[in-house]
Coordinates of C-alpha atoms in Angstrom, one line a residue:
Chain A
M1 CA 9.4 6.0 43.2
E2 CA 6.7 4.9 40.8
I3 CA 7.0 4.7 37.0
D4 CA 4.3 6.4 35.0
P5 CA 2.3 3.8 33.1
F6 CA 2.8 6.0 30.0
I7 CA 6.5 4.9 30.1
F8 CA 5.5 1.3 29.9
R9 CA 3.3 2.0 26.9
L10 CA 6.1 4.0 25.3
S11 CA 8.4 1.0 25.8
I12 CA 5.9 -1.3 24.2
F13 CA 5.6 1.1 21.3
I14 CA 9.3 1.5 20.7
L15 CA 10.0 -2.2 21.0
S16 CA 7.1 -3.0 18.6
I17 CA 8.7 -0.6 16.0
F18 CA 11.8 -2.6 16.2
V19 CA 9.9 -5.9 15.9
G20 CA 8.0 -4.5 12.9
Y21 CA 11.3 -3.3 11.4
Y22 CA 12.9 -6.8 11.4
V23 CA 9.7 -8.7 10.6
V24 CA 8.9 -6.5 7.6
W25 CA 12.4 -6.7 6.2
S26 CA 12.0 -10.5 6.1
V27 CA 8.8 -10.3 4.1
T28 CA 9.5 -11.5 0.5
P29 CA 9.1 -8.7 -2.1
S30 CA 6.6 -10.8 -4.0
L31 CA 4.2 -10.6 -1.1
H32 CA 4.4 -6.8 -0.6
T33 CA 0.8 -6.3 -1.8
P34 CA -0.7 -8.9 0.6
L35 CA 1.5 -7.2 3.3
M36 CA -0.2 -3.9 2.6
S37 CA -3.7 -5.4 2.7
V38 CA -3.0 -7.4 5.9
T39 CA -1.5 -4.4 7.7
N40 CA -4.5 -2.5 6.7
A41 CA -6.8 -5.2 8.2
I42 CA -4.9 -5.4 11.5
S43 CA -4.7 -1.6 12.0
S44 CA -8.5 -1.8 12.1
V45 CA -8.1 -3.2 15.6
I46 CA -8.9 0.5 16.3
I47 CA -12.4 -1.0 16.4
V48 CA -11.9 -1.8 20.1
G49 CA -11.9 2.0 20.8
A50 CA -15.0 2.3 18.6
I51 CA -16.8 -0.4 20.6
I52 CA -16.0 1.2 23.9
A53 CA -17.2 4.6 22.6
A54 CA -20.4 3.2 21.0
L55 CA -21.5 1.1 24.0
A56 CA -20.7 3.8 26.6
G57 CA -23.5 4.7 29.1
D58 CA -27.0 3.3 29.4
N59 CA -29.6 2.7 26.6
I60 CA -30.8 6.3 26.4
K61 CA -27.2 7.5 25.7
I62 CA -26.9 5.4 22.6
F63 CA -27.9 8.3 20.4
E64 CA -25.5 10.8 21.9
V65 CA -23.0 12.3 19.5
S66 CA -20.0 10.5 20.9
N67 CA -21.8 7.1 20.7
I68 CA -22.8 7.8 17.1
F69 CA -19.3 8.5 16.1
G70 CA -18.4 5.2 17.8
F71 CA -20.9 3.3 15.7
L72 CA -19.8 5.0 12.5
A73 CA -16.2 4.0 13.4
I74 CA -17.4 0.4 13.9
I75 CA -18.8 0.3 10.4
L76 CA -15.7 1.7 8.8
A77 CA -13.4 -0.6 10.8
A78 CA -15.6 -3.6 10.1
I79 CA -15.4 -3.0 6.4
N80 CA -11.6 -2.9 6.7
I81 CA -11.3 -6.0 8.9
F82 CA -13.5 -8.2 6.7
G83 CA -12.4 -6.7 3.5
G84 CA -8.7 -6.7 4.4
F85 CA -8.4 -10.2 5.7
L86 CA -10.6 -11.7 3.0
V87 CA -8.8 -10.0 0.1
T88 CA -5.5 -11.0 1.6
Q89 CA -6.7 -14.6 1.8
R90 CA -7.9 -14.4 -1.8
M91 CA -4.5 -13.1 -2.9
L92 CA -2.4 -15.6 -0.9
A93 CA -4.5 -18.5 -2.3
M94 CA -3.3 -17.6 -5.8
Y95 CA 0.4 -18.0 -5.0
K96 CA 1.3 -21.4 -6.2
K97 CA 4.5 -23.3 -6.7
K98 CA 5.5 -24.8 -10.0
K99 CA 3.8 -28.1 -10.7
K100 CA 6.0 -31.0 -11.7
D101 CA 3.7 -32.1 -14.6
K102 CA 3.9 -28.8 -16.4
Chain B
M1 CA -13.2 -9.1 33.5
T2 CA -10.4 -7.2 35.2
A3 CA -8.3 -4.7 33.5
N4 CA -5.2 -7.0 33.9
I5 CA -6.8 -10.0 32.2
L6 CA -8.1 -7.7 29.5
A7 CA -4.5 -6.4 28.9
I8 CA -3.2 -9.9 28.7
F9 CA -5.7 -10.7 25.9
Y10 CA -4.8 -7.6 24.1
L11 CA -1.1 -8.6 24.3
I12 CA -2.0 -12.0 22.8
S13 CA -3.7 -10.2 19.9
G14 CA -0.6 -8.1 19.4
V15 CA 1.6 -11.2 19.3
L16 CA -0.7 -12.9 16.8
F17 CA -0.5 -9.8 14.6
I18 CA 3.3 -10.0 14.7
L19 CA 3.0 -13.6 13.6
A20 CA 0.6 -12.6 10.8
L21 CA 3.3 -10.4 9.3
R22 CA 6.0 -12.9 10.0
G23 CA 4.1 -15.5 8.0
L24 CA 4.5 -13.4 4.9
S25 CA 8.2 -14.2 4.7
S26 CA 7.3 -17.0 2.3
P27 CA 4.1 -17.9 0.3
E28 CA 3.9 -21.3 2.1
T29 CA 3.6 -19.8 5.6
S30 CA 1.6 -16.8 4.5
R31 CA -1.9 -18.4 4.6
R32 CA -1.3 -19.6 8.2
G33 CA -0.1 -16.1 9.1
N34 CA -3.3 -14.5 7.8
F35 CA -5.2 -17.0 9.9
F36 CA -3.3 -15.8 13.0
G37 CA -4.2 -12.3 12.2
I38 CA -7.9 -13.2 12.0
I39 CA -7.7 -15.0 15.4
G40 CA -5.9 -12.0 16.9
M41 CA -8.7 -9.7 15.7
A42 CA -11.4 -12.0 16.9
I43 CA -9.8 -12.1 20.4
A44 CA -9.5 -8.3 20.6
V45 CA -13.1 -7.7 19.5
S46 CA -14.7 -10.3 21.7
V47 CA -12.8 -9.4 24.9
T48 CA -13.6 -5.7 24.3
I49 CA -17.3 -6.5 24.0
L50 CA -17.2 -8.7 27.1
S51 CA -15.3 -6.1 29.1
V52 CA -17.9 -3.4 28.3
G53 CA -20.6 -5.9 29.4
N54 CA -23.4 -3.9 28.0
F55 CA -25.7 -6.4 26.4
S56 CA -28.8 -4.2 26.0
T57 CA -30.0 -2.2 23.0
G58 CA -26.6 -0.9 22.2
F59 CA -25.2 -4.4 21.8
L60 CA -27.9 -5.2 19.2
Y61 CA -26.8 -2.1 17.3
L62 CA -23.2 -3.1 17.6
I63 CA -23.9 -6.5 16.0
V64 CA -26.0 -4.9 13.2
F65 CA -23.3 -2.4 12.4
L66 CA -20.6 -5.1 12.5
L67 CA -22.6 -7.2 10.1
V68 CA -23.3 -4.3 7.8
G69 CA -19.7 -3.2 7.7
G70 CA -18.5 -6.8 7.5
S71 CA -20.7 -7.7 4.5
I72 CA -19.7 -4.6 2.6
G73 CA -16.1 -5.5 3.2
A74 CA -16.6 -9.1 2.3
F75 CA -18.5 -8.1 -0.9
I76 CA -15.7 -5.8 -1.9
A77 CA -13.0 -8.4 -1.2
F78 CA -14.7 -11.0 -3.4
K79 CA -15.7 -8.8 -6.2
I80 CA -12.6 -6.6 -6.7
P81 CA -10.5 -7.5 -9.7
M82 CA -6.9 -8.0 -8.9
T83 CA -5.8 -5.2 -11.3
A84 CA -7.7 -2.8 -9.0
M85 CA -5.7 -3.7 -5.9
P86 CA -3.9 -0.4 -5.6
E87 CA -7.0 1.7 -5.4
L88 CA -8.6 -0.8 -3.1
V89 CA -5.7 -0.6 -0.7
A90 CA -5.8 3.2 -0.9
G91 CA -9.5 3.1 -0.2
F92 CA -9.1 0.9 2.8
H93 CA -6.4 3.2 4.2
S94 CA -8.8 6.1 4.0
L95 CA -11.3 4.1 6.1
V96 CA -8.7 3.4 8.8
G97 CA -7.9 7.1 8.9
L98 CA -11.5 8.2 9.2
A99 CA -12.2 5.5 11.9
A100 CA -9.2 6.9 13.9
V101 CA -10.7 10.4 13.6
F102 CA -14.1 9.2 14.7
V103 CA -12.7 7.4 17.7
A104 CA -10.7 10.4 18.7
I105 CA -13.8 12.6 18.5
S106 CA -15.8 10.2 20.7
A107 CA -13.0 10.2 23.2
F108 CA -12.8 14.0 23.2
L109 CA -16.6 14.4 23.6
N110 CA -17.0 11.7 26.2
P111 CA -13.6 11.3 28.0
E112 CA -15.1 9.6 31.1
V113 CA -15.7 6.4 29.3
F114 CA -12.1 6.0 28.5
G115 CA -10.9 7.2 31.9
L116 CA -9.3 10.3 30.5
G117 CA -10.8 12.9 32.8
T118 CA -14.0 14.9 32.3
V119 CA -15.1 17.3 29.5
G120 CA -13.2 20.5 29.8
S121 CA -10.4 19.0 31.9
I122 CA -9.0 16.1 29.9
K123 CA -5.5 15.0 30.9
I124 CA -2.9 16.9 28.9
A125 CA -1.1 13.7 27.8
S126 CA -4.4 12.2 26.5
L127 CA -5.2 15.4 24.7
I128 CA -1.9 15.5 22.9
E129 CA -2.3 11.8 22.0
M130 CA -5.8 12.1 20.7
S131 CA -5.2 15.2 18.8
L132 CA -2.2 13.6 17.2
G133 CA -4.2 10.5 16.4
A134 CA -7.0 12.5 15.0
S135 CA -4.7 14.7 12.9
I136 CA -2.7 11.9 11.4
G137 CA -5.9 10.0 10.8
A138 CA -7.5 12.9 9.0
I139 CA -4.4 13.4 6.8
T140 CA -4.5 9.6 6.0
F141 CA -8.2 9.9 5.2
T142 CA -8.1 12.8 2.6
G143 CA -4.6 11.8 1.3
S144 CA -5.9 8.3 0.6
I145 CA -9.0 9.6 -1.1
I146 CA -6.8 11.7 -3.4
A147 CA -4.6 8.6 -4.1
F148 CA -7.7 6.5 -4.7
L149 CA -9.1 9.1 -7.2
K150 CA -5.7 9.3 -9.0
L151 CA -5.3 5.5 -9.2
R152 CA -8.9 5.0 -10.3
G153 CA -8.3 7.5 -13.1
I154 CA -11.1 9.8 -11.9
M155 CA -8.5 12.4 -11.2
S156 CA -5.6 13.0 -13.5
G157 CA -2.5 11.2 -12.5
S158 CA -0.3 14.1 -13.4
P159 CA 1.1 16.2 -10.6
I160 CA -0.8 19.3 -9.6
T161 CA 1.6 22.0 -8.5
F162 CA 1.2 25.7 -7.7
W163 CA 3.5 28.5 -6.5
G164 CA 4.2 28.5 -2.8
Q165 CA 2.8 25.0 -2.3
H166 CA 5.5 23.8 0.0
Y167 CA 5.4 27.0 2.1
L168 CA 1.6 26.6 2.5
N169 CA 2.1 23.0 3.7
L170 CA 4.8 24.1 6.1
L171 CA 2.6 26.9 7.4
L172 CA -0.3 24.5 7.9
G173 CA 1.9 22.0 9.6
L174 CA 3.3 24.6 12.0
S175 CA -0.2 25.9 12.7
L176 CA -1.3 22.3 13.6
V177 CA 1.5 22.2 16.2
G178 CA 0.4 25.6 17.6
L179 CA -3.2 24.6 17.7
I180 CA -2.5 21.4 19.6
Y181 CA -0.6 23.5 22.1
Y182 CA -3.5 25.9 22.6
L183 CA -5.9 23.0 22.7
C184 CA -4.0 21.7 25.7
V185 CA -4.2 25.1 27.4
T186 CA -7.8 26.0 26.6
Q187 CA -9.5 22.5 26.1
S188 CA -11.7 24.3 23.5
N189 CA -14.0 22.3 21.3
N190 CA -13.6 24.7 18.4
L191 CA -9.8 24.2 18.4
F192 CA -10.2 20.5 18.2
W193 CA -12.5 20.8 15.2
T194 CA -10.1 23.2 13.6
I195 CA -7.2 20.8 14.0
I196 CA -9.2 18.1 12.3
A197 CA -10.3 20.4 9.5
I198 CA -6.7 21.7 8.8
S199 CA -5.5 18.1 8.8
F200 CA -8.0 17.2 6.2
L201 CA -6.7 20.0 4.1
V202 CA -3.1 19.0 4.6
G203 CA -3.9 15.4 3.5
I204 CA -5.2 16.8 0.2
L205 CA -2.3 19.2 -0.4
L206 CA 0.3 16.5 0.4
I207 CA -0.8 14.0 -2.2
V208 CA -2.0 16.4 -5.0
P209 CA 1.5 17.2 -6.3
I210 CA 2.6 13.6 -6.6
G211 CA 2.4 11.9 -10.0
G212 CA 0.9 8.6 -11.0
A213 CA 4.0 6.5 -11.2
D214 CA 5.1 7.6 -7.7
M215 CA 2.0 6.0 -6.3
P216 CA 3.9 3.0 -4.9
V217 CA 5.6 5.5 -2.5
V218 CA 2.4 7.3 -1.7
I219 CA 0.5 4.1 -0.9
S220 CA 3.3 2.8 1.3
M221 CA 3.5 6.2 3.1
L222 CA -0.3 6.3 3.7
N223 CA 0.0 2.8 5.0
S224 CA 2.5 4.0 7.5
Y225 CA 0.4 7.0 8.5
S226 CA -2.6 4.8 9.2
G227 CA -0.4 2.9 11.5
W228 CA 0.8 5.9 13.4
A229 CA -2.7 7.2 13.7
A230 CA -3.8 3.8 15.2
A231 CA -0.8 4.0 17.6
G232 CA -1.8 7.6 18.7
I233 CA -5.3 6.3 19.5
G234 CA -3.8 3.3 21.2
F235 CA -1.9 5.6 23.6
T236 CA -5.1 7.6 24.3
L237 CA -7.1 4.4 25.0
E238 CA -4.1 2.8 26.9
N239 CA -4.6 -0.2 24.7
S240 CA -1.5 -2.4 24.1
A241 CA -3.0 -4.2 21.1
L242 CA -3.5 -0.9 19.3
I243 CA -0.1 0.4 20.2
I244 CA 1.7 -2.8 19.0
T245 CA -0.3 -2.9 15.8
G246 CA 0.2 0.8 15.2
A247 CA 3.9 0.5 15.6
L248 CA 4.0 -2.6 13.3
V249 CA 2.0 -1.0 10.5
G250 CA 3.8 2.3 10.9
S251 CA 7.2 0.7 10.4
S252 CA 6.0 -1.6 7.7
G253 CA 4.7 1.3 5.6
A254 CA 7.9 3.2 6.3
I255 CA 10.1 0.3 5.1
L256 CA 8.0 -0.2 2.0
S257 CA 8.3 3.6 1.2
Y258 CA 12.1 3.3 1.6
I259 CA 12.3 0.2 -0.7
M260 CA 10.2 2.0 -3.3
C261 CA 12.3 5.2 -3.1
K262 CA 15.5 3.1 -3.4
G263 CA 14.0 1.4 -6.5
M264 CA 13.8 4.8 -8.1
N265 CA 17.1 6.2 -6.7
R266 CA 15.2 9.1 -5.2
S267 CA 15.0 10.5 -1.8
F268 CA 11.8 10.3 0.1
F269 CA 11.5 14.1 0.2
N270 CA 12.1 14.3 -3.5
V271 CA 9.1 12.2 -4.1
I272 CA 6.9 13.9 -1.6
L273 CA 7.7 17.4 -2.8
G274 CA 6.3 16.7 -6.2
G275 CA 6.5 15.4 -9.7
W276 CA 9.5 14.7 -11.8
G277 CA 10.8 17.7 -13.8
A278 CA 9.5 16.6 -17.1
T279 CA 9.7 20.1 -18.7
E280 CA 13.4 20.5 -19.0
E281 CA 13.9 17.1 -20.6
S282 CA 11.2 17.4 -23.2
N283 CA 13.3 19.4 -25.7
K284 CA 16.1 16.8 -25.4
S285 CA 13.9 14.0 -26.5
S286 CA 12.4 15.8 -29.5
S287 CA 15.8 15.7 -31.2
K288 CA 16.0 12.0 -30.8
E289 CA 12.7 11.2 -32.4
Q290 CA 14.3 11.2 -35.9
K291 CA 16.2 8.0 -35.1
P292 CA 15.2 4.9 -37.0
V293 CA 13.2 2.3 -35.2
K294 CA 12.8 -1.4 -36.1
S295 CA 9.3 -2.5 -35.8
G296 CA 7.8 -5.9 -36.3
N297 CA 4.6 -7.9 -36.1
S298 CA 3.4 -10.9 -34.0
D299 CA 4.8 -13.4 -36.5
D300 CA 8.3 -12.0 -36.1
A301 CA 8.0 -12.1 -32.4
A302 CA 6.6 -15.6 -32.4
F303 CA 9.5 -16.7 -34.6
L304 CA 12.1 -15.1 -32.4
M305 CA 10.8 -16.5 -29.2
K306 CA 10.1 -20.0 -30.6
N307 CA 13.7 -20.4 -31.6
A308 CA 15.1 -19.0 -28.4
S309 CA 16.4 -21.2 -25.7
S310 CA 15.6 -18.7 -22.9
V311 CA 13.1 -15.8 -22.6
I312 CA 12.7 -13.3 -19.8
I313 CA 9.4 -11.5 -19.5
V314 CA 9.6 -7.9 -18.1
P315 CA 6.1 -6.8 -17.1
G316 CA 5.1 -3.3 -16.1
Y317 CA 2.1 -1.1 -15.4
G318 CA 1.0 -1.3 -19.0
M319 CA 0.3 -5.0 -18.5
A320 CA -2.0 -4.2 -15.7
V321 CA -3.8 -1.6 -17.7
A322 CA -4.3 -3.9 -20.7
Q323 CA -5.2 -6.8 -18.3
A324 CA -2.7 -8.9 -20.3
Q325 CA -1.5 -11.2 -17.5
H326 CA -3.7 -14.2 -18.6
A327 CA -2.8 -13.9 -22.2
L328 CA 0.8 -13.6 -21.2
R329 CA 0.6 -16.9 -19.2
E330 CA -0.9 -18.7 -22.2
M331 CA 1.9 -17.4 -24.4
V332 CA 4.5 -18.6 -21.9
D333 CA 2.7 -22.1 -21.8
A334 CA 2.9 -22.3 -25.5
L335 CA 6.6 -21.3 -25.4
K336 CA 7.3 -23.9 -22.8
K337 CA 5.8 -26.6 -25.0
N338 CA 8.4 -25.7 -27.5
G339 CA 11.1 -26.2 -24.9
V340 CA 11.9 -22.6 -24.2
K341 CA 12.9 -21.7 -20.7
V342 CA 10.8 -18.7 -19.5
T343 CA 11.3 -16.6 -16.4
Y344 CA 9.8 -13.3 -15.2
A345 CA 11.8 -10.2 -14.0
I346 CA 10.1 -7.7 -11.8
H347 CA 11.4 -4.2 -11.0
P348 CA 10.7 -3.0 -7.4
V349 CA 8.6 0.0 -8.7
A350 CA 6.9 -1.8 -11.6
G351 CA 3.2 -1.1 -11.3
R352 CA 1.3 1.2 -9.0
M353 CA 2.0 -0.5 -5.6
P354 CA 4.6 -2.7 -4.0
G355 CA 4.3 -6.2 -5.3
H356 CA 1.6 -5.2 -7.8
M357 CA 3.1 -7.3 -10.7
N358 CA 3.6 -10.4 -8.5
V359 CA -0.1 -10.5 -7.5
L360 CA -1.2 -10.1 -11.2
L361 CA 1.1 -12.9 -12.3
A362 CA -0.1 -15.1 -9.4
E363 CA -3.7 -14.4 -10.4
A364 CA -2.8 -15.7 -13.9
N365 CA -1.5 -18.9 -12.3
V366 CA 2.2 -18.1 -12.9
P367 CA 4.1 -20.2 -10.3
Y368 CA 5.9 -17.8 -7.9
D369 CA 9.2 -19.6 -8.3
E370 CA 9.4 -18.5 -11.9
V371 CA 9.2 -14.9 -10.9
F372 CA 12.4 -13.1 -9.8
E373 CA 13.3 -9.7 -8.3
L374 CA 15.7 -7.3 -9.9
E375 CA 18.9 -8.4 -8.0
E376 CA 18.1 -12.1 -8.5
I377 CA 17.7 -12.0 -12.2
N378 CA 19.7 -9.0 -13.6
N379 CA 22.8 -11.0 -14.5
D380 CA 20.7 -13.5 -16.5
F381 CA 19.8 -11.0 -19.2
A382 CA 23.3 -11.3 -20.6
N383 CA 22.7 -15.0 -21.3
C384 CA 19.1 -14.7 -22.4
D385 CA 18.0 -14.8 -26.1
V386 CA 14.9 -12.7 -25.9
A387 CA 13.6 -10.2 -23.4
Y388 CA 9.9 -9.6 -23.8
V389 CA 9.1 -6.1 -22.3
I390 CA 5.4 -5.8 -21.8
G391 CA 4.1 -2.5 -20.4
A392 CA 7.3 -1.5 -18.7
N393 CA 9.4 1.5 -19.9
D394 CA 11.5 3.7 -17.6
V395 CA 12.7 0.7 -15.6
T396 CA 14.5 -0.7 -18.6
N397 CA 16.0 2.6 -19.9
P398 CA 19.8 2.2 -20.2
V399 CA 20.2 6.0 -19.9
A400 CA 19.9 5.5 -16.1
K401 CA 23.4 3.9 -16.3
S402 CA 25.1 6.1 -19.0
D403 CA 23.8 9.6 -18.8
P404 CA 24.5 11.6 -15.6
Q405 CA 22.3 14.4 -16.9
S406 CA 19.2 12.2 -17.1
P407 CA 16.7 12.6 -14.2
I408 CA 16.6 8.9 -13.8
Y409 CA 20.4 8.5 -13.6
G410 CA 21.4 6.1 -10.9
M411 CA 18.1 4.4 -10.8
P412 CA 18.5 0.6 -10.7
I413 CA 17.2 -0.8 -14.0
L414 CA 16.7 -4.2 -15.5
D415 CA 19.6 -4.8 -17.9
V416 CA 17.2 -5.7 -20.7
E417 CA 19.6 -4.3 -23.4
K418 CA 22.1 -7.1 -22.6
S419 CA 19.9 -9.8 -24.0
K420 CA 20.4 -10.9 -27.6
S421 CA 17.2 -9.4 -28.8
V422 CA 14.5 -7.3 -27.1
L423 CA 10.8 -7.4 -28.0
F424 CA 9.2 -4.2 -26.8
V425 CA 5.4 -4.2 -26.7
K426 CA 4.2 -0.6 -26.6
R427 CA 1.4 1.4 -28.2
S428 CA 3.7 4.2 -29.4
L429 CA 7.1 5.7 -29.0
S430 CA 5.9 8.2 -26.4
P431 CA 8.2 8.5 -23.4
G432 CA 7.2 7.0 -20.1
Y433 CA 6.3 8.7 -16.8
A434 CA 9.7 10.3 -16.3
G435 CA 9.2 12.2 -19.5
I436 CA 12.4 10.9 -21.2
D437 CA 13.0 9.0 -24.3
N438 CA 14.0 5.3 -23.9
D439 CA 17.3 4.7 -25.6
L440 CA 16.4 1.0 -25.9
F441 CA 13.8 1.8 -28.7
Y442 CA 16.6 2.7 -31.1
R443 CA 19.0 -0.2 -30.5
D444 CA 19.8 -2.7 -33.2
N445 CA 18.7 -5.6 -31.2
T446 CA 15.3 -4.1 -30.3
L447 CA 12.2 -5.0 -32.2
M448 CA 9.3 -2.7 -31.4
L449 CA 5.8 -4.3 -31.4
F450 CA 3.4 -1.4 -31.7
A451 CA 0.1 -2.7 -30.3
D452 CA -2.0 -3.1 -27.2
A453 CA -0.2 -5.4 -24.8
K454 CA -3.0 -7.9 -24.5
K455 CA -3.9 -8.0 -28.3
M456 CA -0.2 -8.4 -29.3
T457 CA 0.3 -11.2 -26.8
E458 CA -2.8 -13.0 -28.1
D459 CA -1.6 -12.6 -31.7
I460 CA 1.7 -14.1 -30.8
I461 CA -0.1 -17.1 -29.3
K462 CA -1.9 -17.6 -32.6
S463 CA 1.4 -17.4 -34.5
L464 CA 3.2 -19.9 -32.3

């Protein structure tokens, strides 16, 4: 008897929810804003779907509707990836410890 | 590249994303965590491009679009002022939602590329997954747009409610389920478009009735939705990186929503179903307005704080509006020179998004080990000489502990009233978001400082 690959993906999904649950509870409340911006950046990994859709078929097919939607999704996801990671970096760089000489 | 090797790389990306979130458990490890996230993203993008292996015209376009999107994103990231973080995050969520919708549309129109069957006979499981992904993505998109407009002040922050709102939402929600069922039966294009259109509408209707100060819950909730949308698409594309990330982001947003609701002692549904009942409370507060209030000026405040041995600062949304964080830091520096011990107390729902106040204080170079959360610092108010409340209101209202009739009864508050004296910077005596009067204004140990938060703080610096 063979197991449907869907069940494997479902297992990954459920286990990741648990991982997410425990990891996010350990995030310090003062970093909740960077948490939101970084989760925003990583959820843009949806760009992999956009790339596959955009590059589908040969050169003539690039301007088919489904490819165009792929390209549009690439722009949106790219804004998020760069914007999300960079703004997180910018925020995290501001968090400093107390200096002794103060 | 074989499918198996590809899957291994996606798994590595997924693990790196987990490490990115894990890094946020402390500010020291957070920067390394963000770096892991970037590596994970770079791996996922490059192996996907390699696996498609199409390096012709399309590839050129891909690079161009990546660079265009990337530079827009980078430009925004460097230019955005820290006070605008809530609307930025809402705006970013809308983009993730829309990207999910677009990818789902591509997959629906051209299922062969993703190995989901052919047009008109797409696998039922894939159809369910992609329509769910598209639907949640569409809700995230319009919902985040509304949240963005409200946070930006383009749209009024007050709740918009109308009769039968919840029934309409319920009806639309049920019709979505029905439509997805019929889509699986008929594989009709029109049904797919209808599902997306209705989801856009649901997104608007869901967020419209929620008021400005409930935005921390809304943003977290939309964060969660964007994750579930990504996971839905991940199932469609059979991509483990996307499934792992979707689950992480989904649960992260859900936990943040929970923390925010707990910070207000309200249930999630209470927040989602619309604004606080301000109408019934308004007559109650009118009777109280006759009470005497002690008000002072910057010299009084400076005198009080200079002679105190410990001061606790309580920032709120008003500080963000007035951009007073830098002035506040300067004031604290001046106090420290006088040997005053200064700490900051932050309520979980202060500001318009989780952690909003912390970021603003960090921007103003306040060391993060001087900033404390509600549970850590609440006992210290009893031993503190002066509490300086700047831009906060409802989160300090003692009514939440004493009056079971009050709408905010049971909400955890900062015990500001226990400190020897309270300096309350506020423009007027008007009630806060919850529409109720703050008992604290009329206490003997409270000195009201009627002014703009930034201007008052600057005046105090001069007087010090």
